[in-house]
Structures are given as structure tokens and as C-alpha cells.
Coordinates of N, CA and C in Angstrom, one line a residue:
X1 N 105.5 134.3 81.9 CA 104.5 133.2 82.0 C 103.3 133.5 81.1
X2 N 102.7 132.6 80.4 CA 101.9 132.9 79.7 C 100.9 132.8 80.5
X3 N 99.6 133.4 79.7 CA 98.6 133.3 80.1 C 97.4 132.0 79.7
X4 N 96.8 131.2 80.8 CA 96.4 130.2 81.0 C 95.3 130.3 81.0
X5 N 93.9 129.5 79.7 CA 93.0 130.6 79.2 C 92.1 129.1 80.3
X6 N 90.5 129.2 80.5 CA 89.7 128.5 81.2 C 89.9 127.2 80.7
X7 N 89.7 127.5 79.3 CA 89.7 125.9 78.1 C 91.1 125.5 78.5
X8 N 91.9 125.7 78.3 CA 93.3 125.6 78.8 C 93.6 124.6 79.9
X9 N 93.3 125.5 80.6 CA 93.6 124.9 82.3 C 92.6 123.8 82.3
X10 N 91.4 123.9 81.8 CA 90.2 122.3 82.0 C 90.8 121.3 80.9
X11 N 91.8 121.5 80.4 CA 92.0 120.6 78.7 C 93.5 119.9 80.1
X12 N 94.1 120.6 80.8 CA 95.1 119.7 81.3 C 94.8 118.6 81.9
X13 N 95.5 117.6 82.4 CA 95.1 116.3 83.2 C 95.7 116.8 84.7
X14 N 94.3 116.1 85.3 CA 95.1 116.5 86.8 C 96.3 116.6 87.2
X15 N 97.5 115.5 86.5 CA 98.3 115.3 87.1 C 99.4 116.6 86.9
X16 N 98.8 117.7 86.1 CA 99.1 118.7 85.9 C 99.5 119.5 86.6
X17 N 98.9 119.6 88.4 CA 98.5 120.6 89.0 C 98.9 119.7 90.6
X18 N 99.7 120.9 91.2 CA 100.2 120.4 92.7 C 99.1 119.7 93.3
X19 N 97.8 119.9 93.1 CA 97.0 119.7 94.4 C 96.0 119.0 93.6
X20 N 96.2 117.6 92.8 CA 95.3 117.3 91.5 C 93.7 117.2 92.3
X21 N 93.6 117.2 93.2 CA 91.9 116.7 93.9 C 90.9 118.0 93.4
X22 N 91.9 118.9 93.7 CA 91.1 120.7 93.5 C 91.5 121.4 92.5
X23 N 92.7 121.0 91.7 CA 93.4 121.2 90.6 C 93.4 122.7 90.6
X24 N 94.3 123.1 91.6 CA 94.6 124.0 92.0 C 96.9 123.9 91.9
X25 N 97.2 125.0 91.6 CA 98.4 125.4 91.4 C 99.4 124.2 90.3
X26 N 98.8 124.7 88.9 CA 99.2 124.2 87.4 C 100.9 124.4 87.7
X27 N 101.4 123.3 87.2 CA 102.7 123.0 87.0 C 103.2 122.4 85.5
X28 N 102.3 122.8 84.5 CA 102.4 122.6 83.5 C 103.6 123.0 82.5
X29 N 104.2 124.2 83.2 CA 105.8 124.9 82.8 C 106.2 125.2 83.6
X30 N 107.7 125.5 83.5 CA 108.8 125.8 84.7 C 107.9 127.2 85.4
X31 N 107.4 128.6 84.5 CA 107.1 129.8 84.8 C 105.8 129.7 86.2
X32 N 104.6 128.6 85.2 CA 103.8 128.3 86.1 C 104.0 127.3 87.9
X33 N 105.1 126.7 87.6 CA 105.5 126.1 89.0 C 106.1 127.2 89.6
X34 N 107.1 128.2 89.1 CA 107.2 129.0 90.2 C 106.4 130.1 90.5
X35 N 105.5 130.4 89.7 CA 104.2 130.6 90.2 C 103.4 130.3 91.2
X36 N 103.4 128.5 91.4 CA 103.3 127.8 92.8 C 103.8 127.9 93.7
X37 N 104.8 127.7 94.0 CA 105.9 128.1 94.8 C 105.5 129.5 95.7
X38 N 105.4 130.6 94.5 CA 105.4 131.9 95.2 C 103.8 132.0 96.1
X39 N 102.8 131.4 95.4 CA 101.6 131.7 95.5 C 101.5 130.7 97.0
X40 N 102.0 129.5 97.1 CA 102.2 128.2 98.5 C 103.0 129.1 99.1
X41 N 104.1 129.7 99.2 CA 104.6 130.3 100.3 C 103.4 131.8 101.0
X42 N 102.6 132.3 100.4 CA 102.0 133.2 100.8 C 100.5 132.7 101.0
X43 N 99.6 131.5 100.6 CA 98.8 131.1 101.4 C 98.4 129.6 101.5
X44 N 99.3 128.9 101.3 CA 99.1 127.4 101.7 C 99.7 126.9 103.0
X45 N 98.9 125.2 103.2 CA 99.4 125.5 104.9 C 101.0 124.7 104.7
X46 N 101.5 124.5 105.8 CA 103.1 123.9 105.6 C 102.8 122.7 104.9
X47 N 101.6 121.7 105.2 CA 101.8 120.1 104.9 C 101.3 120.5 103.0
X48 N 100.4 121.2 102.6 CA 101.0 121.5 101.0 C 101.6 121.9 100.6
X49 N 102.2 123.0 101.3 CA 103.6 123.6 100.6 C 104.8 122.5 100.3
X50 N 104.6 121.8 101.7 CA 106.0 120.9 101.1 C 105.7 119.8 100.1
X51 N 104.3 119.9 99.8 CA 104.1 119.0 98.5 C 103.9 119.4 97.2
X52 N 104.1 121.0 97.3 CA 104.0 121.3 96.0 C 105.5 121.6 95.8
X53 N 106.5 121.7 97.1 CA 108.0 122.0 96.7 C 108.6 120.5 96.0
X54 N 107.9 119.5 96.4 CA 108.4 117.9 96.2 C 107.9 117.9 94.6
X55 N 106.8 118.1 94.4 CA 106.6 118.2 92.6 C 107.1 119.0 92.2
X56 N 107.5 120.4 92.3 CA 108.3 121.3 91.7 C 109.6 120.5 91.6
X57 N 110.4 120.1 92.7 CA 111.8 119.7 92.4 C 111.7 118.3 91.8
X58 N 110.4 117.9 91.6 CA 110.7 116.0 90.9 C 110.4 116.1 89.5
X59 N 109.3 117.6 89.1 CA 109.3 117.9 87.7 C 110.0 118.6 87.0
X60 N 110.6 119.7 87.4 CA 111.9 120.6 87.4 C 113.0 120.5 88.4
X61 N 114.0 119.8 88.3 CA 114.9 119.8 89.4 C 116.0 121.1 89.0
X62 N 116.3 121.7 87.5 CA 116.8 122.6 87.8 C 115.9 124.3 88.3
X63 N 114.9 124.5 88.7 CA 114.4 125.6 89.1 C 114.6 125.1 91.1
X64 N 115.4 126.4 91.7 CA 115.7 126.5 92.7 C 114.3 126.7 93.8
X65 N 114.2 126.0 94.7 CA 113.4 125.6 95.9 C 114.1 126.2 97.2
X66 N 112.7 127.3 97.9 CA 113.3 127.6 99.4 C 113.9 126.8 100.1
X67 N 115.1 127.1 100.6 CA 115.8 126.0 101.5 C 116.7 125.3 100.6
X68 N 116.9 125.6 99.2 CA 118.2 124.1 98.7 C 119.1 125.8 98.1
X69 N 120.0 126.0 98.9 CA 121.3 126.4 98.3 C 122.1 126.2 97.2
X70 N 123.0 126.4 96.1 CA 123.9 126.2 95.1 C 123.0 125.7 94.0
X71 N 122.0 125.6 94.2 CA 121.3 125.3 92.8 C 120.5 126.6 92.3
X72 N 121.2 126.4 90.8 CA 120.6 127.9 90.0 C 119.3 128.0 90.1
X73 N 118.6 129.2 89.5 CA 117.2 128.8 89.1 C 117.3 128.9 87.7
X74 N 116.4 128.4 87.3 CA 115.9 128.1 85.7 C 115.7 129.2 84.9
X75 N 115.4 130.4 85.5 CA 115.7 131.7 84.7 C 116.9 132.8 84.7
X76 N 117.9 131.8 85.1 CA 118.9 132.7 85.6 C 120.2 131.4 84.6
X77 N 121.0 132.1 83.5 CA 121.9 131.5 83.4 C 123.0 130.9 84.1
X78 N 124.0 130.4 84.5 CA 124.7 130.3 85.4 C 126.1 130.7 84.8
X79 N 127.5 131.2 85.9 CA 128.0 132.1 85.6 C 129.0 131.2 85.1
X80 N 130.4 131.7 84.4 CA 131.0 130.8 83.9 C 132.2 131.5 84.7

């Protein structure tokens, strides 16, 4: 995941970011949404988590989401 400099993150458009009101948890790349993901599972409450799992899977549907089985994740080739 790269690193996401001040100018950076204030140059995105809200719609950038799970929670655009506080523009909080950037989904700008696959690395950075599962960055959200990990960061919502350890201190968001359930009613955002499940809305940052709903933008994760409607902006990346191939990176894998708690709870959906058989689907790869996006950093993981799949096997042949």
C-alpha cells in the first residue's frame, strides 16, 4: 500500500472514502480498502462496518469480504 501523503488524501473527492461526511477510511485502491476493512473490523461500530463492506464489494468486487466464501482476494492469484 502506498503511502498517502496530507495533500494527497485532501486532493481526493469525498466520494473517495467509506465514510465521505468525516472522510475517514480512503478507498482510493484495492490496498487502501482493505486497509478499511481491517481497520472497521477492529474499531467501527457494526451499522459502518457494513457500509464500508457494501463500498468495498460495489468498488472492488474481486477483493474478498468477511462472510462471502469462494471468492479470491485480489492479492492472491487464483489456483488453476
Amino acid at each position: 500500500m502506498g503511502k498517502l501523503s496530507a495533500k494527497q488524501r485532501n486532493a481526493l473527492p469525498s466520494s473517495e472514502f467509506a465514510e465521505p461526511g468525516q472522510r475517514k477510511y480512503p478507498l482510493n485502491n484495492p490496498a487502501h480498502a482493505r486497509n478499511a476493512l481491517a481497520r472497521a473490523s477492529q474499531h467501527a461500530s457494526p451499522e459502518l462496518r457494513a457500509k464500508i463492506k457494501a463500498k468495498v464489494r460495489a468498488r472492488y468486487p474481486n477483493i474478498a469480504v468477511e462472510g462471502e466464501k469462494g471468492k479470491p482476494s485480489a492479492h492472491r492469484k487464483e489456483r488453476k
